[in-house]
Each structure stands twice: as C-alpha cells, then as structure tokens.
Coordinates of C-alpha atoms in Angstrom, one line a residue:
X1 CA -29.2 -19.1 -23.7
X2 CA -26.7 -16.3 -22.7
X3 CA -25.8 -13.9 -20.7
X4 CA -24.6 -11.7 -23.5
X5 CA -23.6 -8.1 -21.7
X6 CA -23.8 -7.3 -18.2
X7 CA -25.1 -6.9 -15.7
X8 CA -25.0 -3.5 -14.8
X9 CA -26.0 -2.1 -11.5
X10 CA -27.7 0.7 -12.5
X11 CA -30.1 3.4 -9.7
X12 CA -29.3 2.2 -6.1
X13 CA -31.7 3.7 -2.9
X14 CA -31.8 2.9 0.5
X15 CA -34.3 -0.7 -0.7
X16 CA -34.1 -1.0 -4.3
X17 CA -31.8 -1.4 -7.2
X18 CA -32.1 -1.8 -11.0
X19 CA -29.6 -4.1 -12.7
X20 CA -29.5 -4.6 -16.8
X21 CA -29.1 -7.4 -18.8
X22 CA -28.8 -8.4 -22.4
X23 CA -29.4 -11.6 -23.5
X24 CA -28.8 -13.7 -25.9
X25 CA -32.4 -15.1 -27.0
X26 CA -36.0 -13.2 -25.2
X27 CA -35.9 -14.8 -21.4
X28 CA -37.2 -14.1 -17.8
X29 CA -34.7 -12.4 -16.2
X30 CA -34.4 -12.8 -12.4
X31 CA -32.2 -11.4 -9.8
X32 CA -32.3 -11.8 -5.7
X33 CA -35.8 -13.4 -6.3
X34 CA -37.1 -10.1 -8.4
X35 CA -38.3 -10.9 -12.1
X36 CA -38.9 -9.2 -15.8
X37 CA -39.2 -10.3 -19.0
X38 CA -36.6 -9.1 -22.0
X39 CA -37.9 -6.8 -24.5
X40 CA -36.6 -7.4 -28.1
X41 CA -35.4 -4.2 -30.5
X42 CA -33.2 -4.5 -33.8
X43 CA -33.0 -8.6 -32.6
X44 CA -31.5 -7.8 -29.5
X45 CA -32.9 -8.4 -26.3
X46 CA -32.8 -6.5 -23.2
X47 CA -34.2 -5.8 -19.4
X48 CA -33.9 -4.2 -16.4
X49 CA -34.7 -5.7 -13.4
X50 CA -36.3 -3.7 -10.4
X51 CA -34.9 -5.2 -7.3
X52 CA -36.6 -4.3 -3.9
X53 CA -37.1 -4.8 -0.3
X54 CA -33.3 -4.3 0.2
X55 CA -31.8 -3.6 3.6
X56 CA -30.5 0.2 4.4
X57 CA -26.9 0.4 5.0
X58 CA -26.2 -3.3 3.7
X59 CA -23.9 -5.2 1.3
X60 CA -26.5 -8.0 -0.5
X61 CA -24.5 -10.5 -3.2
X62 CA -26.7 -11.4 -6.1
X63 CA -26.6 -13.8 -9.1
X64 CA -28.7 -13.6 -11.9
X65 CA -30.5 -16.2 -13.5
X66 CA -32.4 -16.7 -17.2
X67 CA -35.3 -18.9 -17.1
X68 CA -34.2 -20.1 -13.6
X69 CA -30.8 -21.2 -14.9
X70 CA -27.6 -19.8 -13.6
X71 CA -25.6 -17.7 -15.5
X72 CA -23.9 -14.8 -13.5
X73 CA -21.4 -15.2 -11.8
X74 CA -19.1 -16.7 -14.3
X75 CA -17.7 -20.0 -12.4
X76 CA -14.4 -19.4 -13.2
X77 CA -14.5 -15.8 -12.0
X78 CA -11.2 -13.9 -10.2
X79 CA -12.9 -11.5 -8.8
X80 CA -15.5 -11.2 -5.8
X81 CA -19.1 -11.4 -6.2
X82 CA -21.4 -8.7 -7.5
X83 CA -23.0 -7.1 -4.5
X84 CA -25.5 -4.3 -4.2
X85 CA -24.4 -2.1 -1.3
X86 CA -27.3 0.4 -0.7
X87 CA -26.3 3.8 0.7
X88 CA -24.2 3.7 4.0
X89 CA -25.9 5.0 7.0
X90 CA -24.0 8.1 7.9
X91 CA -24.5 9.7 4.9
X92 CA -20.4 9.5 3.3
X93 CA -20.5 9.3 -0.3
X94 CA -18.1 8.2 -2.2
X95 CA -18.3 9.1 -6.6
X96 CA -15.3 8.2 -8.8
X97 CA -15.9 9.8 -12.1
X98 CA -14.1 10.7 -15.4
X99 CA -14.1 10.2 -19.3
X100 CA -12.9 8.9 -22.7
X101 CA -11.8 4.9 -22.6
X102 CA -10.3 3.4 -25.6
X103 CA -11.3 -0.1 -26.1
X104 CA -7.5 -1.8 -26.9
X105 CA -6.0 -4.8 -25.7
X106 CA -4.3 -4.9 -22.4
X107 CA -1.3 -6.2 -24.5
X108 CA 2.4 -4.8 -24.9
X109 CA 0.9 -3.0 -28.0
X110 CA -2.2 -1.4 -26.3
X111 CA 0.2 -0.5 -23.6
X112 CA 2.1 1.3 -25.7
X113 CA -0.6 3.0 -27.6
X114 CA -2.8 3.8 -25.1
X115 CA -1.7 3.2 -21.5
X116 CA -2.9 1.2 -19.0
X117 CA -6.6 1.0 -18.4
X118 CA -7.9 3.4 -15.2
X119 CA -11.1 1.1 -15.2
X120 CA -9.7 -1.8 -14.6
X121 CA -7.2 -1.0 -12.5
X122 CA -9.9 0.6 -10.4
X123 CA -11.5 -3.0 -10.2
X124 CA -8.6 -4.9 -9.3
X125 CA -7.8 -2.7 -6.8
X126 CA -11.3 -3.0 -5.4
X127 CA -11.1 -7.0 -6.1
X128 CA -7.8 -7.0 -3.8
X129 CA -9.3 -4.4 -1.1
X130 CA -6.8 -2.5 -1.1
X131 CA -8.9 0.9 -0.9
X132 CA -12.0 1.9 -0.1
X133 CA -14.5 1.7 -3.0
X134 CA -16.5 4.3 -4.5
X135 CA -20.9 4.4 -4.1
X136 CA -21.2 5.1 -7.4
X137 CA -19.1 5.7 -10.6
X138 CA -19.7 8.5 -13.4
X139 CA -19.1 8.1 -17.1
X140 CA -18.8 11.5 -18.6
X141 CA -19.0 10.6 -22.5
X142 CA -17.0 8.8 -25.1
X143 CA -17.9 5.5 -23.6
X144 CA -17.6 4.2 -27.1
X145 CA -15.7 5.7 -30.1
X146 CA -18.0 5.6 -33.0
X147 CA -15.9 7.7 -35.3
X148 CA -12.7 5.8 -34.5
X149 CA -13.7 2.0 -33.6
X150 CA -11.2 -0.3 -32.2
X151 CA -9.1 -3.4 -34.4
X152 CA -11.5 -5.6 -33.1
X153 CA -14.7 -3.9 -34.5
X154 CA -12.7 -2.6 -37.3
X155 CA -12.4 -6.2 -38.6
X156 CA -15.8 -7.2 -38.1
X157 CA -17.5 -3.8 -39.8
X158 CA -15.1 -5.0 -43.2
X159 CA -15.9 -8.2 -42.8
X160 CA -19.8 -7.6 -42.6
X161 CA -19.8 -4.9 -45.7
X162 CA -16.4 -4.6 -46.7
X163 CA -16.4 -1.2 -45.9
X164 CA -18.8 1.4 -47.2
X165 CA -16.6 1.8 -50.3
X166 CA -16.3 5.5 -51.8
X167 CA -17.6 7.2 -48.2
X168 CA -15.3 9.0 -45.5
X169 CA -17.5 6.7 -42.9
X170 CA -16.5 3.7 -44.9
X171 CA -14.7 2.5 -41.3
X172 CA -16.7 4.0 -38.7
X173 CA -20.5 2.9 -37.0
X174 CA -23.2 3.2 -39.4
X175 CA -25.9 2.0 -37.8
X176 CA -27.2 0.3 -34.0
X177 CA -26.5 -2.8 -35.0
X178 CA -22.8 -1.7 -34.9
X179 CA -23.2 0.6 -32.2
X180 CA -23.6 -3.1 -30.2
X181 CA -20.5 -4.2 -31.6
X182 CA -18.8 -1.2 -29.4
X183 CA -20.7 -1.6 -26.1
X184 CA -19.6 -5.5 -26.3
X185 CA -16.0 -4.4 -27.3
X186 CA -16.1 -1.6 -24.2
X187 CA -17.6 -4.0 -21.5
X188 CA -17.0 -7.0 -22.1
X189 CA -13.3 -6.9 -20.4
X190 CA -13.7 -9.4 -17.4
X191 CA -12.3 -6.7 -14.6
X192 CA -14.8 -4.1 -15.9
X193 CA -17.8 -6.2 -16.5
X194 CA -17.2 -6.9 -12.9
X195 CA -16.8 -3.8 -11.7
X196 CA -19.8 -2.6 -13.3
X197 CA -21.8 -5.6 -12.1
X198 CA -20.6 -4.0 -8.5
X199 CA -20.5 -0.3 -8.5
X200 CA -23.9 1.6 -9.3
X201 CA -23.6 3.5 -12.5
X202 CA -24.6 7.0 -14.0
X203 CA -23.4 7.5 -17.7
X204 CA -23.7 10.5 -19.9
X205 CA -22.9 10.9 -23.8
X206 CA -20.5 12.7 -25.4
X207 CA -19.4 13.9 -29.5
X208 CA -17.8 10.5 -30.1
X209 CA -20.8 8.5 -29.3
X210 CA -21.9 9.9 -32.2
X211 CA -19.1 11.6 -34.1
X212 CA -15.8 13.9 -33.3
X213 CA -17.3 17.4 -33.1
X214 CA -20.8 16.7 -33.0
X215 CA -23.1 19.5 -33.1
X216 CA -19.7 21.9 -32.8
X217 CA -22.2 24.7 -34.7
X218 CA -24.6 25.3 -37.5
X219 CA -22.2 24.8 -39.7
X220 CA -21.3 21.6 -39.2
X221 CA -24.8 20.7 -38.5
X222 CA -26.1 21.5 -41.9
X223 CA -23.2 19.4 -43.9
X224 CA -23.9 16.5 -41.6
X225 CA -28.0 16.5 -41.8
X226 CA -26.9 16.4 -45.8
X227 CA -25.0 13.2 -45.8
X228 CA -26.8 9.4 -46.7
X229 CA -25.3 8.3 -43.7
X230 CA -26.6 10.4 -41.4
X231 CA -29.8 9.0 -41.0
X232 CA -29.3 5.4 -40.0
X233 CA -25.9 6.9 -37.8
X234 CA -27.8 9.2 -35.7
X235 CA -30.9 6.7 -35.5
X236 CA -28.3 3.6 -34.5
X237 CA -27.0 6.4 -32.0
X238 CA -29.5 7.9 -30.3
X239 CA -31.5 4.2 -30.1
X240 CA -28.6 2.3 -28.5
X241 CA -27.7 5.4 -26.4
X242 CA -30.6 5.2 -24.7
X243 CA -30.7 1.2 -24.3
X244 CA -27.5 1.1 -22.9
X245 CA -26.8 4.1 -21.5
X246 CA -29.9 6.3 -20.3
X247 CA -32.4 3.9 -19.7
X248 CA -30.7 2.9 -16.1
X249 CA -30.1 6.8 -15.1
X250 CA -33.4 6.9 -14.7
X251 CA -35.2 6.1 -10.9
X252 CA -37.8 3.5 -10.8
X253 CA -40.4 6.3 -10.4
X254 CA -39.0 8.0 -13.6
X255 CA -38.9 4.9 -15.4
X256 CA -42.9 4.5 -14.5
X257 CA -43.2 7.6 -16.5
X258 CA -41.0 7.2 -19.0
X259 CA -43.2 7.1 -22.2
X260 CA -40.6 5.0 -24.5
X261 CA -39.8 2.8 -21.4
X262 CA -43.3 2.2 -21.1
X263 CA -43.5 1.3 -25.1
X264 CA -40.5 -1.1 -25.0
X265 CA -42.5 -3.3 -22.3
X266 CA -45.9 -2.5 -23.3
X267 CA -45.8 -3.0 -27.5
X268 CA -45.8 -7.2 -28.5
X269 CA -44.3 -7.4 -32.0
X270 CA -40.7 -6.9 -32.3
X271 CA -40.9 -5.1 -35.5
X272 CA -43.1 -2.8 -33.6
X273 CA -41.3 -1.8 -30.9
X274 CA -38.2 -1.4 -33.0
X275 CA -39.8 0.9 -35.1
X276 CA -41.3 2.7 -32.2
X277 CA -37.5 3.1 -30.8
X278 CA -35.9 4.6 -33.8
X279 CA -38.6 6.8 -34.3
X280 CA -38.3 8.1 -31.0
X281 CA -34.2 8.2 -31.5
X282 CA -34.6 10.3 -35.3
X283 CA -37.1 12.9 -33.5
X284 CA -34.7 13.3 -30.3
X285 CA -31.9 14.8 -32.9
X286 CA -34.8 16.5 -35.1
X287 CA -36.2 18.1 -32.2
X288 CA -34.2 19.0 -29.1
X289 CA -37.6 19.4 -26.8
X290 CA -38.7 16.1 -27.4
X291 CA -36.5 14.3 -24.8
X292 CA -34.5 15.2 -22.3
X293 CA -30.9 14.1 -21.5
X294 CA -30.1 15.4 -18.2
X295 CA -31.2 13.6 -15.1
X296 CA -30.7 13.8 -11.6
X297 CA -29.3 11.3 -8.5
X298 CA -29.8 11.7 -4.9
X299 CA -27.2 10.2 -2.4
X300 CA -26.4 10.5 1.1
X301 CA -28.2 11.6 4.3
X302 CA -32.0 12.8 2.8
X303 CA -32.2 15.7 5.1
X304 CA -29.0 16.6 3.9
X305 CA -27.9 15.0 1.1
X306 CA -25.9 15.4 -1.9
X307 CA -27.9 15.9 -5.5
X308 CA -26.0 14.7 -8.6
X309 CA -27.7 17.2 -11.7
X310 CA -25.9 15.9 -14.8
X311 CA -26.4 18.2 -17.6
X312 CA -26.5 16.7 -21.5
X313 CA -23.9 19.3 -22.9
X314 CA -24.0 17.8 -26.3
X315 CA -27.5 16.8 -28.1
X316 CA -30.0 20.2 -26.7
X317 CA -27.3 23.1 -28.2
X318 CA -29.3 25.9 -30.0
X319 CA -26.6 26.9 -32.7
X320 CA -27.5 29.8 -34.1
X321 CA -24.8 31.8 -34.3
X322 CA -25.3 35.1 -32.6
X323 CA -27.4 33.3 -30.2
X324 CA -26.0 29.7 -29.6
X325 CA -27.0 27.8 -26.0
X326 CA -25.1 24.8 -24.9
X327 CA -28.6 24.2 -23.5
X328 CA -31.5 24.8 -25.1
X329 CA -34.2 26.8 -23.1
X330 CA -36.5 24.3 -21.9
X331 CA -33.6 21.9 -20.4
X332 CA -31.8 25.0 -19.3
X333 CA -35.2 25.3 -17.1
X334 CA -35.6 22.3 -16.3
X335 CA -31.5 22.1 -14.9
X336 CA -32.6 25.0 -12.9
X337 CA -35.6 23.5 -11.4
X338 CA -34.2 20.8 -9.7
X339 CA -31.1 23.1 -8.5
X340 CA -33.3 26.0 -7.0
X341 CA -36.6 24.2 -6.7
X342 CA -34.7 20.8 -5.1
X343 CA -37.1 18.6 -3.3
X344 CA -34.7 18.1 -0.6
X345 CA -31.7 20.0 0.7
X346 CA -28.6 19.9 -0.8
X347 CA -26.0 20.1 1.4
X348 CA -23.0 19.4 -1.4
X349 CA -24.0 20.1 -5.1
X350 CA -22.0 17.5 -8.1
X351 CA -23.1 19.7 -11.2
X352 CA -21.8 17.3 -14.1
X353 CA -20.8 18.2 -17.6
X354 CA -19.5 16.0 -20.1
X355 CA -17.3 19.3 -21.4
X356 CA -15.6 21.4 -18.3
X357 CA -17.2 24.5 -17.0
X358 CA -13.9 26.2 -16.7
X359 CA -11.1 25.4 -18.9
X360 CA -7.6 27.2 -18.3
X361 CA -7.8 30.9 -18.5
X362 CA -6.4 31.2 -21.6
X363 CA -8.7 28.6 -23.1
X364 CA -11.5 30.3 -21.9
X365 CA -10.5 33.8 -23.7
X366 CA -9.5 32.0 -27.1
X367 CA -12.9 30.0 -26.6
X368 CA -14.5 33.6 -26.5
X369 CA -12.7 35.4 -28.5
X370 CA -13.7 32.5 -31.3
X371 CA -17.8 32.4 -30.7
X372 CA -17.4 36.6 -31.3
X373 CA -15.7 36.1 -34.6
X374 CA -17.7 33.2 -35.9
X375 CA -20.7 35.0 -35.1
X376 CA -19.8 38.1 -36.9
X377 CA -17.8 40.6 -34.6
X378 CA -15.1 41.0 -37.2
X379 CA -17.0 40.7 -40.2
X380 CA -18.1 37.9 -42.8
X381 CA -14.5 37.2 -43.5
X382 CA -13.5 36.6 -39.9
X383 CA -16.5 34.9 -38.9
X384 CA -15.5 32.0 -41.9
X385 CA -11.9 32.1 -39.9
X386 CA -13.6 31.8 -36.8
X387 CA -15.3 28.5 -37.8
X388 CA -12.8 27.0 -39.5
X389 CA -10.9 27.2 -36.2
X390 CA -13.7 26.2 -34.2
X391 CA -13.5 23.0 -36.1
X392 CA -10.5 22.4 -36.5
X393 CA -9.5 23.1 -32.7
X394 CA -12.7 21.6 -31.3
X395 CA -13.4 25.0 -29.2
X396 CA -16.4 23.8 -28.3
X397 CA -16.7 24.2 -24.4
X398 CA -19.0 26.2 -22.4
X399 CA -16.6 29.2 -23.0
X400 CA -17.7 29.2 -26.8
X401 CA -21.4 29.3 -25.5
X402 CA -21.5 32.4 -23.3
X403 CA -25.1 33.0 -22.8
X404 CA -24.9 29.4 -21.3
X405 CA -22.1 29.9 -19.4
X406 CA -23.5 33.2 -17.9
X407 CA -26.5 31.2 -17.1
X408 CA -24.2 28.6 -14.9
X409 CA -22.6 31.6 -13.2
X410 CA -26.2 33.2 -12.7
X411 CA -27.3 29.5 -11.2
X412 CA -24.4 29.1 -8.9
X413 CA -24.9 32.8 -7.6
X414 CA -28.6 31.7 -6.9
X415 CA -26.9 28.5 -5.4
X416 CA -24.7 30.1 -2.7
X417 CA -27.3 33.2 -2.2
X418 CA -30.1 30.7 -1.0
X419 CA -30.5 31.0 2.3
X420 CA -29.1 27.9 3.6
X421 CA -26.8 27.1 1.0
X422 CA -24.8 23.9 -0.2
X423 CA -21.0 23.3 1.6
X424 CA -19.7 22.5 -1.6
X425 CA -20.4 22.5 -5.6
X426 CA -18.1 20.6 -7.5
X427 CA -18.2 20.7 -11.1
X428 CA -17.4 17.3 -12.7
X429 CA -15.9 17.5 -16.2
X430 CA -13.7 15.1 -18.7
X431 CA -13.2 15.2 -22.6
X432 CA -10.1 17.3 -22.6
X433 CA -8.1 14.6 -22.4
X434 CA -6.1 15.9 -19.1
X435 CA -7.1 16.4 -16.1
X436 CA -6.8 19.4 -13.4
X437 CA -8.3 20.7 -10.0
X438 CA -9.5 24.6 -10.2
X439 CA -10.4 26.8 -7.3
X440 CA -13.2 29.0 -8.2
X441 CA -15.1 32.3 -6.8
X442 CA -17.9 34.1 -8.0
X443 CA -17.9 38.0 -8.3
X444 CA -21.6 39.3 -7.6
X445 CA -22.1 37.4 -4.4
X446 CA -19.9 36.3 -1.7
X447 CA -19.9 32.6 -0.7
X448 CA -17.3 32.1 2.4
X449 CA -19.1 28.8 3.1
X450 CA -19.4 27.2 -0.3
X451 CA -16.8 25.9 -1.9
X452 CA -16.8 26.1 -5.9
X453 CA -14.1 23.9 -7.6
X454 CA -14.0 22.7 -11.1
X455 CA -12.9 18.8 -10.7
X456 CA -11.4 17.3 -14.7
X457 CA -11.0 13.9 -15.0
X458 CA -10.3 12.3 -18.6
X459 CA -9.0 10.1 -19.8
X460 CA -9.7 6.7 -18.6
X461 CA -7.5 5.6 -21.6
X462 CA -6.9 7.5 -24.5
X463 CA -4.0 10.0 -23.9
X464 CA -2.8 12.3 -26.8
X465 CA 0.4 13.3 -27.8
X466 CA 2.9 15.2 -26.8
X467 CA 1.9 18.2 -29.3
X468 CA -1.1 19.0 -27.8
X469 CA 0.3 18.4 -24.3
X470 CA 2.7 20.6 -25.4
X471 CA -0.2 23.4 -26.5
X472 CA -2.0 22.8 -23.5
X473 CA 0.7 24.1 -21.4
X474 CA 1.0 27.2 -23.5
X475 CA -2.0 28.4 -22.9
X476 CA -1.5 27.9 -19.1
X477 CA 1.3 30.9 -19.4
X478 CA 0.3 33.8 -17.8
X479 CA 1.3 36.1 -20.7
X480 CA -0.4 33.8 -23.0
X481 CA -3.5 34.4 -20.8
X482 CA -3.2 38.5 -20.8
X483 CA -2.7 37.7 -25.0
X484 CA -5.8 35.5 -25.3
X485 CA -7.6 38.2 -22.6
X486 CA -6.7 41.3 -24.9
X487 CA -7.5 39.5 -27.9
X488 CA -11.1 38.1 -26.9
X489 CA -11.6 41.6 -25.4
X490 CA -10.8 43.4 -28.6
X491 CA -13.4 41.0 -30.1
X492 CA -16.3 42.5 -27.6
X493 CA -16.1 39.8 -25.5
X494 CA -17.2 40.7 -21.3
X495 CA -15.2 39.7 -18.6
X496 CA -17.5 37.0 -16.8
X497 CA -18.9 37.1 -13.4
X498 CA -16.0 34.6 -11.7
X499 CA -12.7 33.8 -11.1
X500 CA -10.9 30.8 -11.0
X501 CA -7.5 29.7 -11.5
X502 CA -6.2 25.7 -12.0
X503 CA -4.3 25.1 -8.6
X504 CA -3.4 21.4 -9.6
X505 CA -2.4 19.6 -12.6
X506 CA -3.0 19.6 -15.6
X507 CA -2.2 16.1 -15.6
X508 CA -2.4 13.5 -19.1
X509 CA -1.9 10.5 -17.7
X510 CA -4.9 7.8 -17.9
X511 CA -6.5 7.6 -14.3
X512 CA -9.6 8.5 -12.1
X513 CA -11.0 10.7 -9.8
X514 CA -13.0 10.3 -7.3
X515 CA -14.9 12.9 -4.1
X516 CA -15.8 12.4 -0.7
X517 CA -18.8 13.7 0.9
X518 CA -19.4 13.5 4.6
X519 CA -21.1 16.1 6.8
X520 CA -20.0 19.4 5.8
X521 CA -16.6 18.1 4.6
X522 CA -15.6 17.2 1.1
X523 CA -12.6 16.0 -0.8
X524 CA -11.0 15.0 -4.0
X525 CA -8.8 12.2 -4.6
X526 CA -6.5 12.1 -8.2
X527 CA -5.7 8.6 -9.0
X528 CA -3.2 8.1 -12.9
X529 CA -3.1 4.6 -13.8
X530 CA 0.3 3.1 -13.7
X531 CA 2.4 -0.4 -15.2
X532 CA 3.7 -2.1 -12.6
X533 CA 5.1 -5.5 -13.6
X534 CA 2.3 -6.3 -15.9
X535 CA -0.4 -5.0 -13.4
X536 CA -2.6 -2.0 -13.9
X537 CA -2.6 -0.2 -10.7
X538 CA -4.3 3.4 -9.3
X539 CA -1.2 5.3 -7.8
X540 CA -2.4 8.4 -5.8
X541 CA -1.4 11.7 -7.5
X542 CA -3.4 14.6 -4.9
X543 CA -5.4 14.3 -1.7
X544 CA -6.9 17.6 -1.8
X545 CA -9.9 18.6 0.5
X546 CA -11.4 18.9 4.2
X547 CA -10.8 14.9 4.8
X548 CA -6.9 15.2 3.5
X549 CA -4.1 16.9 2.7
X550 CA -5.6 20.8 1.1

C-alpha cells in the first residue's frame, strides 16, 4: 500500500478541512482521527477526507494514515509538517496565485530551459520561515501540459504505444490514463508536494489541460470534434480534471450536492463508476449547461469578508461567430448571482480568470479589431484572415469576446454602485506568460472607494522567448496603441466602458504573486523566482498597495 499522490489540502473554514489522496490499492483513508474510504475509476483510487471539529484561528499538524498504517509524512522529510491552519482571527488574508508550470528537472538543463521553479521556491522559503505564508494559493490553468508533456512522460507515452504512429498527437495525452502520468510528473516534486500538503488550494483549468488553443472559435472546434482522437482526449480530460482538480474546490455543503460526487461514493462496481465518470466528462464538452466550472471561496472576517468568484474562461464559450460569449448564458448568470446576490458582504472582491480581463491597450484593440473581422465586418475574405490570425496568435482573451467583456464591465458597475460597496476588486489573471499590475476605472459610474486593478501572474515556469517578449513590448507603445485603436475602430469596434492603463511591469520572469486583505486595506506583492547558488529563491520585485510601498 501507497501513498501514491498527495495529500492536498483542499477547502479550509473556520472547523473543517478537506484533504485528497490517491492511493495505491482501494484503502480507508484517515486523517486527524476523520475517515473515508477510496473510490476506484479507470484503476485508480481516490478520496477526500472531510476533517472537522477544528479550532478557529489555529495551526493543527496532521499525518495521514491507510488502513491505520503511517504513510504521510515521509520519514526522511526536509521540510516541516503538513498543518491545517484555519482562517486567522482578524480577518487578514493572504492568496498567492498565478499560472502555467512546466514539469522539468531542477537540473542545470531545466535551469536553462525553463528557469527556476516559483513553486518551489515558494515552499522553501515557507520551509525556512523566512516570510509570511500565504492562506490559500490559486492555480490559474496549465497545471499540466497535455499538448507538450515533459521528457519524463514523453518516454513513458513511447514506451507504452510507441507513439500513435501516422497522427499529429502521436506525442501528446490521449487518454486519462495518461493525463495521471502528468499530475504525478507536476506534483510529485518533494518541495511542492509539501507545500500543497500545507497551503489550501483552489485550481482552475486552462487550453493546455486539454490542448493549445482550446475552444479558440468554431472553427477550430469543428476540426477538433472531427478527429479519432478527440473522443478519448477530451473524455481522459475532462474525467481527470475533475478528480484532481475540481472535486476539492468545492465546500463540503457543495460536495453533498454534488450529483457525480455523490455517484463516485455511492455506485459499487468499478466498471460502473468509471463508466458513470466519463459519461459525465463527454457530456460536460457536448453540452456546456450540464456542469459548471466556476465556483466560489469565502475567506476572512464573515461580516466582512472577502469572496473568491473564479470564472471557468475556457470549457462554457458560446462560439458562434457574430455572437461568441466567453461565458455562456446560464454561468454568466450564475457568476452574477453570487456577485450581486452574495450571501454575505463583500468587503474585497478576487474576481479570477484563467485569461486577463485587461490585456495592454494595444492588445485589447488588436483583440477587437480581430473578433470584427472574423465575424464578418470586412467581408468573407477578411473574416478567413481574421481566423487565421486568431489562431495563429492565440487572441483569445476577453477582448476577442466583447459581449462578455461588456458584461464584466456592466457587473463591476453594479459592483461599485451597490450601496455599500466592496474596498477593492482585484482581478486575478495568468496565461500570458508575463506578468503586470494595471490600474483600472470605470466610465458610467464613479467608484472613489473601490479600487479596480487587474493583478497578472504567469508563469510559475515556462517563460518564452525573447521574440515574443520582444512583441509584447510593441504593443505597449503608445503609437502602437493609437494604430491598433484606429484600426479596431475602422473595423466597428466601440470604445468600452473603462479605462485602464498597466502601471507596473510587464515582467517575464518565472515567479508569484500574492494579495493582502485586511480591513479596508489591500496589497499586492510581485515575487520572480531567482538562482542563487543552486537555490531557488522568491526575490521581491513590487510592494504595491495600502499595507506597502503604492
């Protein structure tokens, strides 16, 4: 018996906690005196473990145990023990977020190709308490690279079927079988496995979970759904996506109603359940409505607390072109709900994204100027341009969607219109593969006591060249802007209902970021990930904020 991945600390409250496991062979699972038996899909076996009766505003180490025998932690562990630290008594909240880690070896080669490894040089310096840690960390997509697997599950996808000979996926994840082979390659790394054993966690899914460019627009849908590969890829996807990934978003309430939670512990064959789970993975891509994505977090001080809404940005997109939603309607509703319709108040609003809100300015107006030539503003002929560059650029953000992104400038407006509304919304972003800090403002309402900042953190490791940095900073020129601006205007493209500009970065360095929440104050701390005689270390790039340096 083995403690194959994990734990992860998962939902944390002021008395409970949910940790997951996988293990090696079905077992009772047991943590702080709290018990659940694994469920078994696609010969894998898995639990979560509700743990309650915690203590507010306390620090409580754990082990875990299989069938009553020890197995976490590891005895010859460097680090601390795992401890569940329930929410702190005066309401501060600490979130460290960002996006896009590269599973490579921390070796002179993976040095060299992709940095050091923000991750786990936020756990050693946690390990040496050297900084204050973070309540909670967020995972904003490309957890795993499906499309682009490392050496190490390279080899073993060749060696299992040599390849799928004569395909382009002949080296990329076919199936969930393989999609395990990446979570083990991603979390498996002692520091991290660690820190996630530590640090509650909230993770969304991004386009290389699945594949580079994912549901970019009907036109790359269609070829997709056409492929022999498809099926068993977005089945093996969607499955192990919500295993290892959703399933421990959820609260304990949720996960009572949770009808495919319910399934997984309630159906006693193994063929069954399996079934049952990649039926319900094939209909979640089939039809948007049938699941949702999104979910919500509270933290901090319940009379004035802060409300995490993290917004799937990727598998509910209505393509149509002429009518495309990052969203689709019902989720879009359901987003709004628990913004406007919060069951407590929200005195600082984290309104998460995989893909940024607001880009650079200039990105924004190519991103527009695209969606109104792919969708037919200049003809058939430009709107065949128009995708091609959509594709081939990956302008894919909440710019290229502007019904949706008029609907998040709408929902802020109702945000800082309400009549007691929040001190701050912070927009969390990655996948752009830098990272930036923009000051925002909204045009139809005035908010002098909300803050609205767009907050980019990616990656954790997986820079890109110096081409694209290179094109990045183009667009940041201000007569590239008024180019892009004329251009997307020419193309009937509105000016939108906000402002912003980027008043820090961008940077491309590897690293994290991570925001304060305290009262009415808030700030944002910019952390790159640096070599410092063979250690990975967090060197502080921006204090920026009420509680530092603005």
């Amino acid at each position: 018996m083995e403690l194959r991945l994990g734990p992860l600390l998962r939902y944390v409250d002021d008395t409970r906690a949910t940790v997951w496991v996988e293990t090696s062979a079905p077992a009772e699972v047991e943590v702080l005196g709290h018990r659940a038996r694994t469920w078994s899909v696609h010969g894998h076996h898995y639990a979560l473990v509700l743990v309650e009766g915690l203590a507010p505003d306390s620090a409580t180490p754990y082990e875990v145990r299989l069938d009553g025998e020890l197995h976490w932690p590891p005895p010859d562990t460097e680090f601390g023990p795992s401890v569940i630290r329930t929410p702190r008594a005066d309401g501060t909240f600490r979130l460290t977020f960002g996006s896009c880690r590269r599973s490579a070896p921390l070796d002179e080669q993976g040095f060299k190709e992709f940095g050091p490894d923000a991750l786990v040089a936020l756990a050693e310096r946690m390990a040496a308490g050297t900084d204050e840690s973070p309540d909670a960390i967020l995972l904003l997509g490309d957890q795993v690279y499906a499309d682009d697997p490392s050496v190490v599950v390279l080899e073993k996808l060749r060696e299992a079927h040599g390849g799928r000979q004569g395909s382009e996926v002949a080296d990329e994840i076919g199936n969930f079988e393989e999609y395990t082979w990446l979570y083990d390659d991603a979390w498996l790394n002692p520091a991290v496995r660690w820190l996630f054993s530590t640090v509650p966690l909230c993770m969304l899914l991004d386009d290389h979970d699945l594949r580079d460019d994912w549901n970019t627009s009907l036109t790359w849908r269609r070829w997709v759904i056409s492929q022999p590969w498809w099926h068993d890829r977005v089945v093996g996807a969607y499955a192990s996506y919500w295993v290892y990934q959703h399933l421990g978003n959820l609260s304990p309430e949720q996960l009572d109603q949770d009808p495919t939670y319910r399934a997984m512990q309630s159906i006693e064959e193994d063929d069954e359940r399996t079934a049952y789970l990649d039926s319900f993975a094939w209909t979640a891509d089939e039809d948007t409505a049938s699941t949702r994505w999104s979910f919500y977090r509270d933290f901090g001080d319940a009379s004035r607390g802060v409300r995490l809404v993290a917004i799937d940005s990727r598998c509910s997109r209505h393509l149509d072109p002429g009518d495309r939603a990052m969203v689709d309607a019902h989720e879009w509703e359901w987003v709004r709900h628990h913004i406007v319709q919060a069951s407590r108040p929200i005195h600082h609003l984290l309104l998460a994204s995989t893909l940024p809100f607001l880009l650079a300015p200039g990105l924004h107006h190519l991103e527009g100027w695209d969606e109104a030539i792919s969708s037919g503003a200049w003809g058939a002929r430009g709107a065949r341009i128009g995708e091609r560059i959509r594709q081939g650029m990956d302008l894919e953000h909440w710019a290229s969607f502007r019904r949706s992104f008029d609907d998040v400038t709408d929902l802020l407006a109702a945000v800082v219109g309400a009549e007691d509304p929040p001190a701050s919304i912070l927009m969390l972003s990655g996948d752009v593969h830098c990272s930036y800090l923009a000051e925002a403002r909204l045009l139809a309402v005035d908010h002098p006591g909300t803050a609205i900042r767009q907050l980019t953190m990616s990656p954790f490791r997986n820079p890109v060249p110096r081409h694209i940095q290179w094109a990045n900073h183009l667009l940041d020129k201000r007569w590239m802007t008024t180019v892009l601006h004329k251009l997307a205007r020419a193309a009937g493209v509105r000016d939108v209902a906000a402002d912003w500009r980027i008043a820090h970065g961008p940077w491309f360095g590897n690293g994290a970021m991570t925001v304060t929440l305290s009262g009415e104050d808030w700030a944002v701390e910019v952390d790159h990930a640096e070599l410092h005689g063979g250690r990975q270390t967090l060197d502080r790039t921006l204090t920026y904020g009420r509680l530092g340096c603005v």
